mmCIF file of the C-alpha atoms, coordinates in Angstrom:
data_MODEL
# 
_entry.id   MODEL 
# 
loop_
_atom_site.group_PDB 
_atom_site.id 
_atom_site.type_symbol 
_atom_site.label_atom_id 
_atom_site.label_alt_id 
_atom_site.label_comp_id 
_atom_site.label_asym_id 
_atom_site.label_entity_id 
_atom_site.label_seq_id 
_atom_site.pdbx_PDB_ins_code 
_atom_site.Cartn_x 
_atom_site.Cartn_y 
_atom_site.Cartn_z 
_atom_site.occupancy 
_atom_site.B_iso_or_equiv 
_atom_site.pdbx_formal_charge 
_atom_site.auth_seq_id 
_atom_site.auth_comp_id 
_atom_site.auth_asym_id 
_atom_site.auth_atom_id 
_atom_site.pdbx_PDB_model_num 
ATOM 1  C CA . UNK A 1 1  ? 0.198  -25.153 51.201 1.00 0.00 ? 1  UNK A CA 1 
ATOM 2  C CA . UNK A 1 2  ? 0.703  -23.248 54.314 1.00 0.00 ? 2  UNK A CA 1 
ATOM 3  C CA . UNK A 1 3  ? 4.114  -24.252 56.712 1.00 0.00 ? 3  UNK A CA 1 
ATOM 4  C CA . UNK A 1 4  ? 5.494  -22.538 59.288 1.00 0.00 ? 4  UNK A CA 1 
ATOM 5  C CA . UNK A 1 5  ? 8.776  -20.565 59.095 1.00 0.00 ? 5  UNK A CA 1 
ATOM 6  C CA . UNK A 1 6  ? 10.499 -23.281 61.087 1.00 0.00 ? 6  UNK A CA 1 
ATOM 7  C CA . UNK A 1 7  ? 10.212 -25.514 58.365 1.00 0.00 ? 7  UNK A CA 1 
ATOM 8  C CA . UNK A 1 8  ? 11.833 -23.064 55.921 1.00 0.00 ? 8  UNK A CA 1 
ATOM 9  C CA . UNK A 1 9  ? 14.875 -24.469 54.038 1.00 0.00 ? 9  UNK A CA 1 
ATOM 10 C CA . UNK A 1 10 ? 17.908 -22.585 53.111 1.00 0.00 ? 10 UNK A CA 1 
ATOM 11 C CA . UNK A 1 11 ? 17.550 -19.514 51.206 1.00 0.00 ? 11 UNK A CA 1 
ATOM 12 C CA . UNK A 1 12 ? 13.984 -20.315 50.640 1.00 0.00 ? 12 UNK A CA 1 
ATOM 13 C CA . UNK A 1 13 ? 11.099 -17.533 50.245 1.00 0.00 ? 13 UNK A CA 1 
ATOM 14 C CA . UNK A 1 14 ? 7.949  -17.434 51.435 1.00 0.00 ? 14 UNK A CA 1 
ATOM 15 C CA . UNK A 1 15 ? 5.301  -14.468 52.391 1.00 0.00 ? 15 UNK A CA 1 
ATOM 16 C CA . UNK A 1 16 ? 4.027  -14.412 55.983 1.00 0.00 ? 16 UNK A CA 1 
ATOM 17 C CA . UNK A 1 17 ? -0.098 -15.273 56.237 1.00 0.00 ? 17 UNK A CA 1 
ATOM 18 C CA . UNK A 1 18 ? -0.447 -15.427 59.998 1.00 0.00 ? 18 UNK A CA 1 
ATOM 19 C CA . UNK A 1 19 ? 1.121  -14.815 63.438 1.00 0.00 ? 19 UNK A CA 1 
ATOM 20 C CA . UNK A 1 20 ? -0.573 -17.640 65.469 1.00 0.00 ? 20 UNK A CA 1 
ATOM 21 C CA . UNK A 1 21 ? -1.766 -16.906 69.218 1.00 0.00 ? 21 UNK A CA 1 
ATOM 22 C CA . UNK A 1 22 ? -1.955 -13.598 70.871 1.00 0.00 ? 22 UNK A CA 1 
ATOM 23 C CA . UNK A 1 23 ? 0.115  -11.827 74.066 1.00 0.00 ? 23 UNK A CA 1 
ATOM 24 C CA . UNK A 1 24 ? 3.204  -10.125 74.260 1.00 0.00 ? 24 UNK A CA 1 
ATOM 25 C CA . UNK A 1 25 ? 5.554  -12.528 71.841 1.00 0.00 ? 25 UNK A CA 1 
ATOM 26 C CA . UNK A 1 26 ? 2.585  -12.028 68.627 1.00 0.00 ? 26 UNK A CA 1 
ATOM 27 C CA . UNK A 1 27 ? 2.495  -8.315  68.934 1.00 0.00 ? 27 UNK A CA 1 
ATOM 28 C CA . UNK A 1 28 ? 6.662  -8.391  69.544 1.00 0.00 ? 28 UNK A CA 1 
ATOM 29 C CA . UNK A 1 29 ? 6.946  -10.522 66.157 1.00 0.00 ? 29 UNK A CA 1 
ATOM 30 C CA . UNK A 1 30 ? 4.373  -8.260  64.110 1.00 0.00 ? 30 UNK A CA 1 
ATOM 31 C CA . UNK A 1 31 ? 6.392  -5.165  65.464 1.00 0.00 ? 31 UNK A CA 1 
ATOM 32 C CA . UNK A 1 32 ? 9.621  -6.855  64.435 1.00 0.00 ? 32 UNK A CA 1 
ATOM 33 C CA . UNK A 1 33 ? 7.894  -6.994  61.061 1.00 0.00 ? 33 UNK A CA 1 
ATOM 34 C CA . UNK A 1 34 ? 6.405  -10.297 60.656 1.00 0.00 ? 34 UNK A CA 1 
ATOM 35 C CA . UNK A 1 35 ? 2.911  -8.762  59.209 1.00 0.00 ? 35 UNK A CA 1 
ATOM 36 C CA . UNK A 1 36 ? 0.621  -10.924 56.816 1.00 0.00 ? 36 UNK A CA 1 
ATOM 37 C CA . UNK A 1 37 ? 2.076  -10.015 52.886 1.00 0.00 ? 37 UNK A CA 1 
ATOM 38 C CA . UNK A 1 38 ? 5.795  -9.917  54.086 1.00 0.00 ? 38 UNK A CA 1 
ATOM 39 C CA . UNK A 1 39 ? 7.833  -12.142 52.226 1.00 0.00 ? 39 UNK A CA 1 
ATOM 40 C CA . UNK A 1 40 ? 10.889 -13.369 54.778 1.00 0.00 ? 40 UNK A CA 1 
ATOM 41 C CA . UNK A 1 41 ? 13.946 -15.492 53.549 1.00 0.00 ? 41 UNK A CA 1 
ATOM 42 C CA . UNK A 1 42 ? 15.741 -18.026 55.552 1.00 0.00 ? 42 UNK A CA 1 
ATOM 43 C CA . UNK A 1 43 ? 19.993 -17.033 55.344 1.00 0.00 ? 43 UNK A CA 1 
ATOM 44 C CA . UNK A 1 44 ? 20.913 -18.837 57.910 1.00 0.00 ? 44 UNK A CA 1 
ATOM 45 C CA . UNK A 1 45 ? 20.843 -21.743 60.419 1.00 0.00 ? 45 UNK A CA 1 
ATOM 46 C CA . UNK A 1 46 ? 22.760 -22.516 63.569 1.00 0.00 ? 46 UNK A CA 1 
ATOM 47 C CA . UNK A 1 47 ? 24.681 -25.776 63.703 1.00 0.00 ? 47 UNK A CA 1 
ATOM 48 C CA . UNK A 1 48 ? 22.219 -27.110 65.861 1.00 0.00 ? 48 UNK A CA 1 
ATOM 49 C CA . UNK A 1 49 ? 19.178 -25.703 63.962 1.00 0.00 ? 49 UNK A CA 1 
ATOM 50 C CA . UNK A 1 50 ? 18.129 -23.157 66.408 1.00 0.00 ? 50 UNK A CA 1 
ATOM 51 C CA . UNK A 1 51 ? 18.352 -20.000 65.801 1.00 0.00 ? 51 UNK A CA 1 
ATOM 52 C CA . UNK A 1 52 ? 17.330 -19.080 62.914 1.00 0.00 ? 52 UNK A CA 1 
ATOM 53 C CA . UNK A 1 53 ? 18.858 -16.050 60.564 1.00 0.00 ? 53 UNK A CA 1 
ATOM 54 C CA . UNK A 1 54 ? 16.160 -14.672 58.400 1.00 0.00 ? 54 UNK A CA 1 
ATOM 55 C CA . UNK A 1 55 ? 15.802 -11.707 56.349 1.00 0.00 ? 55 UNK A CA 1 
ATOM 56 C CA . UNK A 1 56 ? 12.695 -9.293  56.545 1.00 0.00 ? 56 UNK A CA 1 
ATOM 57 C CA . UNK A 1 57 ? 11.999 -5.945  54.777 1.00 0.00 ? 57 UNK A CA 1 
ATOM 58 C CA . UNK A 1 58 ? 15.744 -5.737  54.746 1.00 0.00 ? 58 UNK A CA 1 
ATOM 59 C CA . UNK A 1 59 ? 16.658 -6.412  58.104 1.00 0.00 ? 59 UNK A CA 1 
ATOM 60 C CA . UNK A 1 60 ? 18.281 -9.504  59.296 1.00 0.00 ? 60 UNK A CA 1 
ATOM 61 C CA . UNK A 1 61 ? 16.261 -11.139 62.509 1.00 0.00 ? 61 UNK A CA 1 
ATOM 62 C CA . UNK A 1 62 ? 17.376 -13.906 64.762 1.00 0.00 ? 62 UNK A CA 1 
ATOM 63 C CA . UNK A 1 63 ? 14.249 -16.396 65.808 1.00 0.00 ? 63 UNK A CA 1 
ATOM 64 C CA . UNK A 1 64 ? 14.361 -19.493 67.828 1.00 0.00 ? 64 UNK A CA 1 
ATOM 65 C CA . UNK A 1 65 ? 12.467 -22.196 66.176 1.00 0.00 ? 65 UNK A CA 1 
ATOM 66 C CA . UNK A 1 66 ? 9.924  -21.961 68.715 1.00 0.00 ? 66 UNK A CA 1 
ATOM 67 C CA . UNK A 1 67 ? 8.858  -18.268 67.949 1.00 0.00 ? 67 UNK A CA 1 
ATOM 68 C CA . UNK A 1 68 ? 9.556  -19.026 63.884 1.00 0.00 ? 68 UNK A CA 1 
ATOM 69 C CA . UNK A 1 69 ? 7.057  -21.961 64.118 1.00 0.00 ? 69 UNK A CA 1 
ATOM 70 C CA . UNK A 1 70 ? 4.368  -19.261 65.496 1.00 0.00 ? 70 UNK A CA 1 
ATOM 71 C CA . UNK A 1 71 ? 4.402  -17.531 62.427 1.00 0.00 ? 71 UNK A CA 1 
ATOM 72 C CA . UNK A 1 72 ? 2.542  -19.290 59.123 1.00 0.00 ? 72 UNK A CA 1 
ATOM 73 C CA . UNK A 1 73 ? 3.463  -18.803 55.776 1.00 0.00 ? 73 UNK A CA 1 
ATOM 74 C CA . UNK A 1 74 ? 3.307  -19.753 51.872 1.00 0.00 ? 74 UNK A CA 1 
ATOM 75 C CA . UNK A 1 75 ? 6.266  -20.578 49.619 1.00 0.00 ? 75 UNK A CA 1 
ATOM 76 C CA . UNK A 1 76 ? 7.145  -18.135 46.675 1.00 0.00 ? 76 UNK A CA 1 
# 
């Protein structure tokens, strides 16, 4: 059951599958470290729901939901 990180609820896990679309913001995301296998957790949410906190390969990263929806993934 594939989502998008988006979706994610608090303090969930899930591993990264894809990083829809191509250009300049997909290669900036898989740089960031957004690659297929990662698992990412959700830590926090902004009082309006956008941005997002979310921790990958130790690292906390700051996406708004429109660049967290690019990126599909599976719940642990």
């Amino acid at each position: 059951m594939a989502f998008n990180l988006a979706q994610l609820e608090l303090g969930a896990r899930a591993r990264v599958t894809l990083v829809a679309g191509s250009g300049a913001l997909a290669l900036r995301l898989l740089e960031m470290g957004f690659t297929p296998g990662t698992v990412v957790v959700l830590v926090k949410r902004a009082p309006f729901g956008d941005p997002l906190e979310l921790q990958v390969r130790g690292c906390h990263v700051s996406l708004r939901k429109a660049e967290a929806s690019r990126i599909e993934a599976v719940p642990l």
